[in-house]
Short mmCIF file of C-alpha atoms in Angstrom, two decimals:
data_model
loop_
_atom_site.label_atom_id
_atom_site.label_comp_id
_atom_site.label_asym_id
_atom_site.label_seq_id
_atom_site.Cartn_x
_atom_site.Cartn_y
_atom_site.Cartn_z
CA MET A 1 17.87 -23.94 -2.65
CA THR A 2 17.46 -27.68 -2.84
CA ASP A 3 15.64 -30.35 -0.91
CA SER A 4 17.34 -33.28 0.75
CA HIS A 5 16.24 -36.01 -1.69
CA GLU A 6 18.85 -37.39 -4.08
CA GLN A 7 18.91 -39.87 -6.91
CA LYS A 8 21.38 -41.25 -9.45
CA SER A 9 21.32 -39.69 -12.89
CA THR A 10 23.21 -40.97 -15.92
CA VAL A 11 24.73 -38.18 -18.03
CA THR A 12 26.06 -38.97 -21.49
CA SER A 13 28.35 -36.90 -23.73
CA GLN A 14 30.05 -37.71 -27.02
CA GLU A 15 33.29 -38.46 -25.21
CA LYS A 16 32.15 -40.57 -22.27
CA SER A 17 29.23 -41.69 -20.19
CA SER A 18 29.52 -40.96 -16.49
CA GLU A 19 27.28 -41.32 -13.49
CA VAL A 20 26.82 -38.25 -11.28
CA LYS A 21 24.79 -37.68 -8.18
CA GLY A 22 21.37 -36.18 -8.93
CA ARG A 23 19.67 -33.72 -6.60
CA TYR A 24 16.08 -32.54 -6.79
CA SER A 25 15.73 -28.77 -6.79
CA VAL A 26 13.25 -25.99 -7.42
CA SER A 27 15.62 -23.03 -7.53
CA ARG A 28 19.25 -22.10 -7.12
CA VAL A 29 21.39 -18.97 -7.34
CA PHE A 30 24.90 -19.91 -8.44
CA PRO A 31 28.22 -18.38 -7.32
CA ASN A 32 28.71 -16.75 -10.75
CA GLY A 33 25.31 -15.05 -10.47
CA ASP A 34 23.31 -17.33 -12.78
CA ILE A 35 19.78 -18.06 -11.56
CA ALA A 36 17.81 -21.25 -12.19
CA ASP A 37 14.11 -21.63 -11.42
CA MET A 38 11.85 -24.57 -12.02
CA VAL A 39 8.99 -24.02 -14.47
CA TYR A 40 6.19 -26.50 -15.09
CA SER A 41 3.74 -27.12 -17.91
CA LYS A 42 0.45 -28.76 -16.91
CA GLU A 43 -0.19 -29.58 -20.58
CA THR A 44 2.92 -31.74 -20.87
CA GLY A 45 3.20 -32.65 -17.19
CA LYS A 46 6.88 -31.79 -17.36
CA GLY A 47 9.14 -29.67 -15.19
CA ARG A 48 12.21 -27.89 -16.54
CA PHE A 49 14.66 -25.24 -15.42
CA ALA A 50 14.60 -21.69 -16.75
CA VAL A 51 18.10 -20.27 -16.42
CA ALA A 52 19.09 -16.59 -16.54
CA GLN A 53 22.79 -16.00 -17.20
CA ALA A 54 24.27 -13.16 -15.15
CA GLU A 55 26.98 -12.28 -17.68
CA ASP A 56 24.87 -11.54 -20.77
CA GLY A 57 21.26 -11.82 -19.52
CA ASP A 58 20.45 -14.69 -21.88
CA ILE A 59 17.66 -17.04 -20.78
CA TYR A 60 17.29 -20.69 -21.77
CA LEU A 61 15.33 -23.80 -20.74
CA ARG A 62 16.88 -27.13 -19.83
CA ASP A 63 15.59 -30.44 -18.48
CA THR A 64 18.59 -31.09 -16.21
CA LEU A 65 21.47 -28.89 -15.07
CA LEU A 66 25.00 -30.22 -14.70
CA ILE A 67 26.96 -28.62 -11.88
CA ASP A 68 30.76 -28.51 -11.69
CA GLU A 69 33.03 -28.50 -8.64
CA ASP A 70 32.80 -24.69 -8.43
CA ARG A 71 29.02 -25.16 -8.06
CA ASN A 72 28.25 -23.43 -11.36
CA ILE A 73 26.37 -24.74 -14.39
CA THR A 74 28.50 -26.58 -16.93
CA ASP A 75 27.96 -28.21 -20.32
CA ASP A 76 30.91 -30.53 -19.79
CA SER A 77 29.66 -33.85 -18.41
CA GLU A 78 33.22 -34.88 -17.52
CA SER A 79 33.61 -31.99 -15.06
CA ALA A 80 30.13 -32.39 -13.58
CA SER A 81 29.97 -33.33 -9.90
CA GLU A 82 26.17 -33.36 -9.61
CA ALA A 83 23.00 -32.90 -11.66
CA LEU A 84 20.03 -30.74 -10.67
CA ILE A 85 16.65 -32.28 -11.49
CA PRO A 86 13.24 -30.54 -11.26
CA THR A 87 11.52 -31.63 -8.06
CA LYS A 88 8.84 -34.21 -8.83
CA THR A 89 6.91 -33.42 -5.65
CA VAL A 90 6.29 -29.87 -6.85
CA GLY A 91 4.99 -31.18 -10.18
CA PHE A 92 2.59 -33.46 -8.32
CA LEU A 93 1.33 -30.51 -6.22
CA ILE A 94 0.80 -28.43 -9.36
CA ASP A 95 -1.19 -31.21 -11.06
CA LYS A 96 -3.40 -31.39 -7.95
CA ASN A 97 -3.94 -27.59 -8.00
CA CYS A 98 -2.12 -27.12 -4.71
CA ALA A 99 0.91 -25.22 -6.01
CA TYR A 100 1.44 -22.68 -8.78
CA LEU A 101 4.63 -21.95 -10.71
CA ALA A 102 5.57 -20.09 -13.85
CA SER A 103 5.37 -22.22 -17.00
CA ASN A 104 7.81 -20.14 -19.02
CA VAL A 105 9.52 -16.74 -19.06
CA GLU A 106 7.75 -13.80 -20.73
CA GLU A 107 8.64 -10.15 -21.30
CA TYR A 108 6.48 -7.52 -19.62
CA GLY A 109 7.78 -4.07 -20.61
CA THR A 110 8.78 -1.77 -17.75
CA THR A 111 8.44 -2.51 -14.04
CA GLN A 112 5.71 0.14 -13.89
CA ASP A 113 3.88 -1.68 -16.70
CA LEU A 114 4.01 -4.97 -14.81
CA TYR A 115 2.89 -3.27 -11.61
CA GLN A 116 -0.20 -1.86 -13.33
CA GLN A 117 -0.98 -5.22 -14.96
CA ILE A 118 -0.97 -6.93 -11.57
CA ARG A 119 -2.96 -4.17 -9.84
CA SER A 120 -5.60 -4.18 -12.59
CA PHE A 121 -5.85 -7.98 -12.38
CA ILE A 122 -6.51 -7.83 -8.62
CA GLN A 123 -8.97 -4.96 -8.96
CA THR A 124 -10.90 -6.86 -11.65
CA HIS A 125 -11.56 -9.81 -9.35
CA VAL A 126 -11.45 -8.40 -5.79
CA VAL A 127 -13.34 -5.50 -4.22
CA LEU A 128 -11.56 -3.60 -1.43
CA GLU A 129 -13.02 -0.58 0.35
CA ASP A 130 -9.54 0.73 1.15
CA THR A 131 -8.03 1.15 -2.32
CA ARG A 132 -4.56 1.57 -0.80
CA PHE A 133 -4.56 -2.16 -0.13
CA TYR A 134 -4.54 -2.83 -3.88
CA ASP A 135 -1.12 -1.18 -3.91
CA VAL A 136 0.00 -3.07 -0.81
CA ALA A 137 -1.06 -6.40 -2.34
CA THR A 138 0.56 -5.59 -5.71
CA GLY A 139 3.83 -4.62 -4.05
CA TYR A 140 3.67 -7.75 -1.92
CA ILE A 141 3.32 -9.97 -4.99
CA LEU A 142 6.43 -8.40 -6.53
CA MET A 143 8.29 -8.84 -3.24
CA THR A 144 7.52 -12.57 -3.10
CA TRP A 145 9.41 -13.12 -6.37
CA VAL A 146 12.64 -11.81 -4.84
CA PHE A 147 11.97 -12.59 -1.16
CA ASP A 148 15.23 -14.51 -0.82
CA ARG A 149 17.11 -11.23 -1.22
CA PHE A 150 15.88 -10.12 2.22
CA ASN A 151 16.60 -11.30 5.76
CA THR A 152 13.01 -10.79 6.94
CA VAL A 153 9.67 -10.65 5.14
CA PRO A 154 6.20 -9.57 6.30
CA TYR A 155 3.02 -11.60 6.11
CA LEU A 156 -0.01 -10.26 4.25
CA ARG A 157 -3.32 -10.95 5.97
CA VAL A 158 -7.02 -10.28 5.59
CA VAL A 159 -9.37 -10.59 8.57
CA GLY A 160 -13.14 -10.88 8.33
CA ASP A 161 -16.20 -13.00 8.92
CA LEU A 162 -17.90 -15.27 6.40
CA GLY A 163 -18.91 -13.56 3.19
CA THR A 164 -16.35 -10.76 3.33
CA GLY A 165 -14.22 -12.00 0.42
CA LYS A 166 -11.23 -13.46 2.30
CA SER A 167 -11.02 -16.61 0.20
CA ARG A 168 -11.40 -14.69 -3.07
CA PHE A 169 -8.59 -12.31 -2.08
CA LEU A 170 -6.29 -15.18 -1.10
CA GLU A 171 -6.95 -17.06 -4.34
CA VAL A 172 -6.49 -14.07 -6.65
CA VAL A 173 -3.41 -12.66 -4.92
CA GLY A 174 -2.02 -16.04 -3.92
CA LYS A 175 -1.96 -17.43 -7.46
CA LEU A 176 0.33 -14.57 -8.54
CA CYS A 177 2.86 -15.07 -5.76
CA TYR A 178 6.20 -16.82 -6.14
CA ARG A 179 5.84 -20.62 -6.05
CA SER A 180 2.58 -20.32 -4.12
CA LEU A 181 1.26 -23.21 -2.04
CA LEU A 182 -2.47 -22.93 -1.35
CA ALA A 183 -3.21 -24.74 1.90
CA SER A 184 -6.43 -25.39 3.79
CA GLY A 185 -7.16 -28.43 5.91
CA ILE A 186 -3.42 -29.11 6.13
CA THR A 187 -1.59 -30.57 9.13
CA THR A 188 1.35 -28.80 10.75
CA ALA A 189 3.71 -31.63 9.77
CA SER A 190 2.59 -31.24 6.15
CA ILE A 191 3.17 -27.49 6.26
CA TYR A 192 6.80 -27.50 7.29
CA ARG A 193 7.68 -30.51 5.14
CA THR A 194 5.98 -29.09 2.04
CA LEU A 195 7.39 -25.60 2.58
CA ASP A 196 10.85 -27.14 2.82
CA VAL A 197 10.37 -28.64 -0.65
CA VAL A 198 8.48 -25.83 -2.41
CA GLN A 199 10.38 -22.91 -0.80
CA GLY A 200 7.82 -20.35 -1.85
CA THR A 201 4.73 -18.52 -0.62
CA LEU A 202 2.33 -20.21 1.81
CA VAL A 203 -1.32 -19.20 1.33
CA LEU A 204 -3.24 -20.29 4.42
CA ASP A 205 -7.01 -19.79 4.53
CA GLU A 206 -9.07 -20.04 7.73
CA ALA A 207 -6.01 -19.46 9.91
CA ASP A 208 -8.11 -19.88 13.07
CA PHE A 209 -7.15 -23.08 14.82
CA LYS A 210 -9.65 -24.94 16.99
CA SER A 211 -7.01 -27.23 18.48
CA SER A 212 -4.64 -25.43 20.87
CA ASP A 213 -1.86 -27.92 20.02
CA MET A 214 -2.25 -27.20 16.32
CA SER A 215 -2.40 -23.47 17.03
CA ASP A 216 0.85 -23.57 19.01
CA ASP A 217 2.62 -25.59 16.29
CA ILE A 218 1.52 -23.37 13.42
CA VAL A 219 2.28 -20.21 15.37
CA LYS A 220 5.82 -21.56 15.82
CA VAL A 221 6.09 -22.08 12.05
CA LEU A 222 4.77 -18.57 11.40
CA ASN A 223 7.00 -16.98 14.02
CA ALA A 224 10.08 -18.69 12.55
CA GLY A 225 9.08 -18.29 8.91
CA HIS A 226 9.47 -14.53 8.63
CA ARG A 227 13.24 -14.62 9.16
CA LYS A 228 15.95 -16.22 7.04
CA ASP A 229 18.16 -18.88 8.67
CA SER A 230 15.53 -19.73 11.26
CA PRO A 231 14.46 -23.30 10.44
CA ILE A 232 12.05 -25.49 12.36
CA ILE A 233 13.86 -28.42 14.02
CA ARG A 234 12.03 -31.74 14.30
CA MET A 235 13.18 -35.18 15.39
CA GLU A 236 13.02 -37.57 12.44
CA THR A 237 13.74 -41.29 12.16
CA VAL A 238 16.64 -41.84 9.77
CA LYS A 239 17.64 -45.48 9.34
CA ASP A 240 15.97 -46.39 12.65
CA VAL A 241 17.83 -43.61 14.48
CA MET A 242 16.15 -40.46 15.80
CA ARG A 243 17.99 -37.38 14.56
CA PRO A 244 17.27 -33.64 14.57
CA MET A 245 16.18 -32.50 11.11
CA PRO A 246 15.92 -28.84 10.04
CA PHE A 247 13.01 -27.74 7.83
CA ARG A 248 13.18 -24.39 6.03
CA VAL A 249 9.97 -22.41 6.52
CA PHE A 250 11.26 -18.95 5.61
CA GLY A 251 9.19 -17.14 3.03
CA PRO A 252 6.18 -14.91 2.32
CA LYS A 253 2.80 -15.96 3.68
CA LEU A 254 -0.76 -14.90 2.88
CA LEU A 255 -3.18 -15.49 5.73
CA GLY A 256 -6.93 -15.29 6.06
CA SER A 257 -8.64 -15.44 9.45
CA ARG A 258 -11.81 -14.40 11.23
CA ARG A 259 -10.04 -12.82 14.16
CA PHE A 260 -6.70 -11.33 15.11
CA PHE A 261 -3.92 -13.41 16.68
CA SER A 262 -3.56 -13.34 20.46
CA ASP A 263 0.19 -13.74 19.98
CA THR A 264 1.34 -10.11 19.71
CA ALA A 265 4.72 -11.05 18.24
CA LEU A 266 3.00 -12.81 15.34
CA GLU A 267 0.44 -10.05 15.04
CA SER A 268 3.19 -7.46 14.52
CA ARG A 269 4.61 -9.47 11.60
CA CYS A 270 1.37 -9.14 9.64
CA ILE A 271 0.29 -6.32 7.36
CA THR A 272 -3.45 -6.62 7.84
CA GLN A 273 -6.61 -5.43 6.10
CA ARG A 274 -9.95 -5.84 7.85
CA LEU A 275 -12.72 -6.88 5.42
CA PHE A 276 -16.43 -6.20 5.88
CA PRO A 277 -19.49 -7.55 4.03
CA LEU A 278 -20.38 -5.62 0.89
CA LYS A 279 -23.89 -5.67 -0.57
CA LYS A 280 -22.77 -4.70 -4.07
CA THR A 281 -19.33 -5.84 -5.14
CA GLY A 282 -19.48 -5.31 -8.89
CA VAL A 283 -17.49 -8.51 -9.53
CA SER A 284 -18.65 -11.93 -10.65
CA VAL A 285 -19.52 -14.51 -7.98
CA HIS A 286 -17.31 -17.00 -9.82
CA LEU A 287 -13.95 -16.33 -11.37
CA PRO A 288 -14.18 -16.20 -15.20
CA PRO A 289 -12.92 -19.06 -17.42
CA THR A 290 -9.95 -16.93 -18.48
CA PHE A 291 -8.74 -16.38 -14.90
CA ASP A 292 -6.25 -19.25 -14.69
CA ALA A 293 -4.70 -18.49 -18.08
CA ASP A 294 -4.39 -14.78 -17.19
CA ALA A 295 -2.80 -15.66 -13.85
CA GLN A 296 -0.36 -18.01 -15.60
CA THR A 297 0.69 -15.26 -18.00
CA LEU A 298 1.39 -12.91 -15.10
CA ARG A 299 3.41 -15.59 -13.28
CA ASP A 300 5.53 -16.05 -16.42
CA ARG A 301 6.14 -12.29 -16.55
CA LEU A 302 6.91 -12.21 -12.84
CA LEU A 303 9.59 -14.84 -13.33
CA MET A 304 11.18 -12.50 -15.86
CA PHE A 305 10.94 -9.76 -13.21
CA ARG A 306 12.87 -12.02 -10.83
CA PHE A 307 15.55 -12.72 -13.40
CA LYS A 308 15.97 -9.06 -14.37
CA ASN A 309 15.97 -7.56 -10.88
CA PHE A 310 17.26 -10.19 -8.45
CA HIS A 311 20.82 -8.87 -8.21
CA GLN A 312 19.70 -5.21 -8.07
CA ILE A 313 17.35 -5.69 -5.11
CA HIS A 314 18.54 -4.57 -1.66
CA ASP A 315 17.22 -3.20 1.64
CA ASP A 316 16.44 0.49 1.25
CA GLU A 317 15.70 2.02 4.65
CA SER A 318 14.94 5.38 3.05
CA SER A 319 11.78 3.71 1.71
CA LEU A 320 10.31 3.47 5.24
CA GLY A 321 9.28 7.13 5.26
CA GLY A 322 7.94 8.20 8.66
CA ILE A 323 7.51 4.72 10.14
CA GLU A 324 9.10 4.68 13.62
CA PHE A 325 7.93 1.52 15.43
CA PRO A 326 10.98 -0.85 15.35
CA ARG A 327 9.02 -4.06 14.77
CA LEU A 328 7.03 -2.58 11.87
CA LYS A 329 10.18 -1.12 10.32
CA GLN A 330 11.73 -4.58 10.37
CA THR A 331 8.55 -6.17 9.04
CA ALA A 332 7.80 -3.69 6.27
CA LEU A 333 11.32 -3.06 4.92
CA ALA A 334 11.22 -5.73 2.20
CA LEU A 335 7.84 -4.49 0.95
CA THR A 336 8.70 -0.77 0.90
CA SER A 337 12.08 -1.44 -0.72
CA ILE A 338 10.37 -3.16 -3.65
CA VAL A 339 7.58 -0.59 -4.01
CA LYS A 340 10.05 2.30 -3.98
CA MET A 341 11.87 0.61 -6.85
CA VAL A 342 8.62 0.86 -8.83
CA GLY A 343 8.28 4.58 -8.07
CA ASP A 344 7.76 7.16 -5.33
CA GLU A 345 4.16 7.79 -6.36
CA THR A 346 3.45 4.09 -6.00
CA LEU A 347 5.10 4.06 -2.58
CA LYS A 348 2.92 6.89 -1.22
CA PRO A 349 -0.36 4.94 -0.67
CA VAL A 350 1.59 1.96 0.72
CA LEU A 351 3.31 4.17 3.33
CA GLU A 352 -0.02 5.76 4.24
CA PHE A 353 -1.50 2.32 4.85
CA LEU A 354 1.53 1.22 6.90
CA LEU A 355 1.37 4.34 9.08
CA ASP A 356 -2.22 3.42 9.96
CA CYS A 357 -0.97 -0.09 10.77
CA GLU A 358 1.70 1.45 13.01
CA LYS A 359 -0.92 3.35 15.00
CA SER A 360 -2.92 0.17 15.48
CA LEU A 361 0.18 -1.78 16.57
CA LEU A 362 1.21 0.90 19.06
CA ASP A 363 -2.26 0.78 20.60
CA THR A 364 -1.89 -3.00 20.89
CA VAL A 365 1.57 -3.11 22.48
CA SER A 366 0.92 -0.20 24.84
CA THR A 367 -1.36 -2.21 27.09
CA ASP A 368 -0.94 -2.38 30.84
CA PRO A 369 1.58 -5.09 31.92
CA ILE A 370 -0.98 -6.32 34.44
CA ALA A 371 -3.47 -6.88 31.62
CA ASP A 372 -0.84 -8.83 29.67
CA VAL A 373 -0.11 -11.03 32.70
CA LEU A 374 -3.84 -11.69 33.08
CA LEU A 375 -4.01 -12.60 29.39
CA CYS A 376 -1.23 -15.16 29.91
CA ILE A 377 -3.04 -16.64 32.89
CA ALA A 378 -6.29 -16.86 30.95
CA ARG A 379 -4.60 -18.62 28.03
CA LEU A 380 -2.88 -21.12 30.31
CA ILE A 381 -6.16 -21.94 32.03
CA GLU A 382 -7.90 -22.39 28.69
CA PHE A 383 -5.24 -24.17 26.63
CA ASP A 384 -2.56 -25.71 28.87
CA ALA A 385 -3.52 -29.37 29.37
CA ARG A 386 -1.49 -29.76 32.57
CA VAL A 387 -3.11 -26.73 34.18
CA LYS A 388 -6.56 -27.89 33.13
CA ASN A 389 -6.00 -31.43 34.45
CA THR A 390 -4.32 -30.56 37.78
CA GLY A 391 -5.75 -27.14 38.54
CA GLN A 392 -2.22 -26.04 39.47
CA LEU A 393 -0.67 -22.90 37.99
CA TYR A 394 2.83 -21.85 39.04
CA MET A 395 4.59 -18.49 38.76
CA HIS A 396 7.42 -19.85 36.61
CA ARG A 397 4.89 -21.12 34.04
CA ILE A 398 3.22 -17.69 33.92
CA ALA A 399 6.63 -16.04 33.51
CA GLN A 400 7.53 -18.42 30.70
CA GLU A 401 4.26 -17.67 28.89
CA PHE A 402 4.77 -13.92 29.35
CA ASN A 403 8.31 -14.05 27.92
CA ASP A 404 7.20 -16.19 24.99
CA ARG A 405 4.47 -13.73 24.05
CA PHE A 406 5.67 -10.30 25.10
CA TYR A 407 9.45 -10.27 25.64
CA TYR A 408 10.35 -8.47 22.42
CA ASP A 409 7.49 -5.97 22.68
CA TYR A 410 8.57 -4.90 26.16
CA ALA A 411 12.25 -4.98 25.26
CA VAL A 412 11.80 -2.25 22.61
CA ARG A 413 9.71 0.06 24.82
CA GLU A 414 11.29 3.13 26.34
#
């Protein structure tokens, strides 16, 4: 996975000095199975690549990677056709505390050991009434580190009013996710451009949008971002010529909001926990001084998890248990596949939580079609500028709104 920016890089060997095309990158999986991921040290302000070799499992660090014509890593500068360079934009975001990467690669023991380390870390800093959600969040973190092995991924969301711990949950869980980008007060253009560069996990707090235009744009990003090979297309000026430009927005997303989405398609892509105010939480109001260092250690171990397990990960439909609703099965498959890999006992509370989500979703999508049509009319009257300005509302516009919001949900009903 690389971004579109390129530069010239001079590569020197003992035999000759040659100029190859440089390309900024944060991660790449090579045809021979080797995996390279950018790591970054805030102490040195330097980004490097950690590389896991598929053949023998060896791991090494390198400032720049030379790539040959077969698109694999090479040490021979004469056969190199391009050079991969750690993306400077990501380093800038890390220095500004907007993005979080591993800084190295660290052993963690067994997968069960790592799972318990992550769960204990969350439980130390976040209070949840439904303890099953600790397991859901822990499994979700693991899933983010191998999300590119799946065709679809779910979104993890907490809903609640002020003072319910949404922001704390997003910070604690978000800082353990794969190449996390913590965003608040961000424009839609910034979101899809930055996601295209970082190619990781978007953590979006206060996902309630006052502007209907902004809401529509971000909902489009979220609706496209759960599925691989579904980029956002925008018209961009390239050398004074307007051209369509794809932006990759696929990846895990953590969302915090005060209310549920009115878009039922988006709603069904979220695994949601409702939070309520707690008088006694038993956790510190502020995160302790050791929090960032502890989170960094876990990220370094999670990168090792990615390297060790990437090629063994696959969709496992047997992990879905008794889930029957098609949309939830599609949404939850990546999560349950990862948790089952940890162990069946770990999967049990996650499936119980998802079955409760299924009941809630079925109640939502089983509304009367007349009520859904009225909802579309109400939204057009409230948010559609043309309807508000002219007072005119036509049947084809209502039909378009209905199809945009409800087509899939009605298509899967018996």
